[in-house]
Amino acid sequence: MLVVSAYRQYRSSSEMALLSDSTSSIATHLALEELAYVDVTGIPHPYVVDAAKPPSLGNFRRTVGGDNFEFQVAVLYMRENERVLGPYGPTLPEEKMNCTLIFAATIFENDRYLPAKIKVIAWRA
Amino acid sequence: MSCYIYNKFVQEQRGVADVLAIAIMFLFVVLIGVLLHAYMLTPLRSATDRQLQLKSEYLYKTMETAWVDPYAKSYLTAAADNLVLTTPTVPGEYLRSAMENTLGYLLPHDYAAEISLTHENRTWKLIYPDVGPPAGNRFSHSGSISVIRAEAGEERTILVQATLTLFRMG
């Protein structure tokens, strides 16, 4: 019983670690490429989110290390009061384990670079 | 009589061996259980540390790219200006206040940040919330900020080393 219980918890812990790393991978790809602001000369600005891009993000399914994941994304930022873009993506399933990652980023809106937070919630598809 | 003694002797020998084998197996199972319990959180702790390292990098990049409102200058560039220029664009006290407000919004719960910029013998430092120097696990990201300084009619580019350290508040 002791060993079975420990093994189950070890598997659960490893699964959570895998989900955490996969969420980081999805978040990094979003911040550096998919949501990155591209200026008028065509130069991309990684770590800077274009305020117009999150609503037009169409695909919320990613494959990381051979495993399929789905995610929601929201961008929060301060402009007098807190504003929230999103969340965009499928509804969060209640019965599945998920990982939430909130990290700092910059958002480009109305010709200004504002501090923002990106919130990504990912789960196994 | 002799047969009875012989059988009893054999049965006792087998009994001791069985008990020893069962005891060793039991100890082995307990040991595996203890080891699994001891190490089961290691992958999760490592994953948490990797996420904090990522958060530290993104926080540094945010301070490098986001502008100090209402100026058109990033937080780290403004801090570098304060370190090397005699008349920086963003006043020092205003910059510290704005940076603290922004860090208060961006920092993960229960974490503090130390931002330090160095050039030659001079240092510009901010710890927010001000809980003293970092202790325990530190997650740092470094880079360099360039500042243009006018010297004797010429413009000179100065590189300032910047480091952001994320650490858990005690």
CSV table of N, CA and C in Angstrom, one decimal, chain A residues 10-26 64-69 97 99 122-124, chain B residues 43-44 46-48 50-51:
chain,number,residue,atom,x,y,z
A,10,TYR,N,4.2,9.9,-7.1
A,10,TYR,CA,5.4,10.2,-7.9
A,10,TYR,C,5.0,10.4,-9.4
A,11,ARG,N,4.1,9.6,-9.8
A,11,ARG,CA,3.6,9.7,-11.2
A,11,ARG,C,2.8,11.0,-11.4
A,12,SER,N,2.0,11.3,-10.4
A,12,SER,CA,1.2,12.6,-10.4
A,12,SER,C,2.1,13.8,-10.4
A,13,SER,N,3.2,13.7,-9.6
A,13,SER,CA,4.1,14.8,-9.5
A,13,SER,C,4.9,15.0,-10.8
A,14,SER,N,5.3,13.9,-11.4
A,14,SER,CA,5.9,14.0,-12.7
A,14,SER,C,5.0,14.5,-13.8
A,15,GLU,N,3.8,14.1,-13.8
A,15,GLU,CA,2.8,14.6,-14.7
A,15,GLU,C,2.6,16.1,-14.6
A,16,MET,N,2.6,16.6,-13.3
A,16,MET,CA,2.4,18.0,-13.1
A,16,MET,C,3.7,18.8,-13.6
A,17,ALA,N,4.8,18.2,-13.4
A,17,ALA,CA,6.1,18.8,-13.9
A,17,ALA,C,6.1,18.9,-15.4
A,18,LEU,N,5.6,17.9,-16.1
A,18,LEU,CA,5.5,17.9,-17.5
A,18,LEU,C,4.5,18.9,-18.0
A,19,LEU,N,3.4,19.0,-17.3
A,19,LEU,CA,2.4,20.0,-17.7
A,19,LEU,C,2.9,21.4,-17.5
A,20,SER,N,3.7,21.6,-16.4
A,20,SER,CA,4.3,22.9,-16.1
A,20,SER,C,5.3,23.3,-17.2
A,21,ASP,N,6.1,22.4,-17.6
A,21,ASP,CA,7.1,22.7,-18.6
A,21,ASP,C,6.4,22.9,-20.0
A,22,SER,N,5.4,22.2,-20.3
A,22,SER,CA,4.6,22.3,-21.5
A,22,SER,C,4.0,23.7,-21.6
A,23,THR,N,3.4,24.1,-20.4
A,23,THR,CA,2.8,25.5,-20.4
A,23,THR,C,3.8,26.6,-20.6
A,24,SER,N,5.0,26.4,-20.0
A,24,SER,CA,6.1,27.4,-20.2
A,24,SER,C,6.4,27.4,-21.7
A,25,SER,N,6.5,26.3,-22.3
A,25,SER,CA,6.8,26.2,-23.8
A,25,SER,C,5.8,26.9,-24.6
A,26,ILE,N,4.5,26.7,-24.3
A,26,ILE,CA,3.4,27.3,-25.1
A,26,ILE,C,3.5,28.8,-24.9
A,64,VAL,N,3.5,19.5,-27.8
A,64,VAL,CA,4.8,19.7,-27.1
A,64,VAL,C,5.3,18.4,-26.7
A,65,GLY,N,6.5,18.0,-27.3
A,65,GLY,CA,7.2,16.8,-27.0
A,65,GLY,C,6.3,15.6,-27.3
A,66,GLY,N,5.5,15.7,-28.4
A,66,GLY,CA,4.7,14.5,-28.8
A,66,GLY,C,3.3,14.5,-28.1
A,67,ASP,N,3.1,15.3,-27.1
A,67,ASP,CA,1.8,15.3,-26.4
A,67,ASP,C,1.0,16.5,-26.8
A,68,ASN,N,-0.3,16.4,-26.9
A,68,ASN,CA,-1.2,17.4,-27.3
A,68,ASN,C,-1.8,18.2,-26.1
A,69,PHE,N,-1.8,19.5,-26.2
A,69,PHE,CA,-2.3,20.4,-25.2
A,69,PHE,C,-3.2,21.4,-25.8
A,97,MET,N,-6.5,18.1,-15.1
A,97,MET,CA,-5.5,18.9,-14.4
A,97,MET,C,-5.0,20.0,-15.3
A,99,CYS,N,-2.5,23.8,-15.7
A,99,CYS,CA,-1.4,24.6,-15.1
A,99,CYS,C,-1.6,26.0,-15.6
A,122,ALA,N,-3.0,25.9,-19.4
A,122,ALA,CA,-2.9,24.8,-20.4
A,122,ALA,C,-3.3,23.5,-19.7
A,123,TRP,N,-3.8,22.5,-20.5
A,123,TRP,CA,-4.2,21.2,-20.1
A,123,TRP,C,-4.0,20.2,-21.2
A,124,ARG,N,-4.0,18.9,-20.9
A,124,ARG,CA,-3.8,17.9,-21.9
A,124,ARG,C,-5.1,17.8,-22.7
B,43,PRO,N,10.9,16.4,-9.3
B,43,PRO,CA,10.6,16.9,-10.6
B,43,PRO,C,9.7,18.2,-10.6
B,44,LEU,N,8.8,18.2,-9.6
B,44,LEU,CA,7.9,19.4,-9.5
B,44,LEU,C,8.6,20.6,-9.0
B,46,SER,N,11.8,21.2,-9.5
B,46,SER,CA,12.7,21.6,-10.6
B,46,SER,C,11.8,22.4,-11.6
B,47,ALA,N,10.6,21.9,-11.9
B,47,ALA,CA,9.8,22.6,-12.9
B,47,ALA,C,9.4,24.0,-12.4
B,48,THR,N,9.1,24.1,-11.1
B,48,THR,CA,8.8,25.4,-10.5
B,48,THR,C,10.0,26.3,-10.6
B,50,ARG,N,12.3,26.2,-12.9
B,50,ARG,CA,12.4,26.6,-14.3
B,50,ARG,C,11.4,27.7,-14.6
B,51,GLN,N,10.2,27.6,-14.1
B,51,GLN,CA,9.1,28.7,-14.3
B,51,GLN,C,9.6,30.0,-13.7
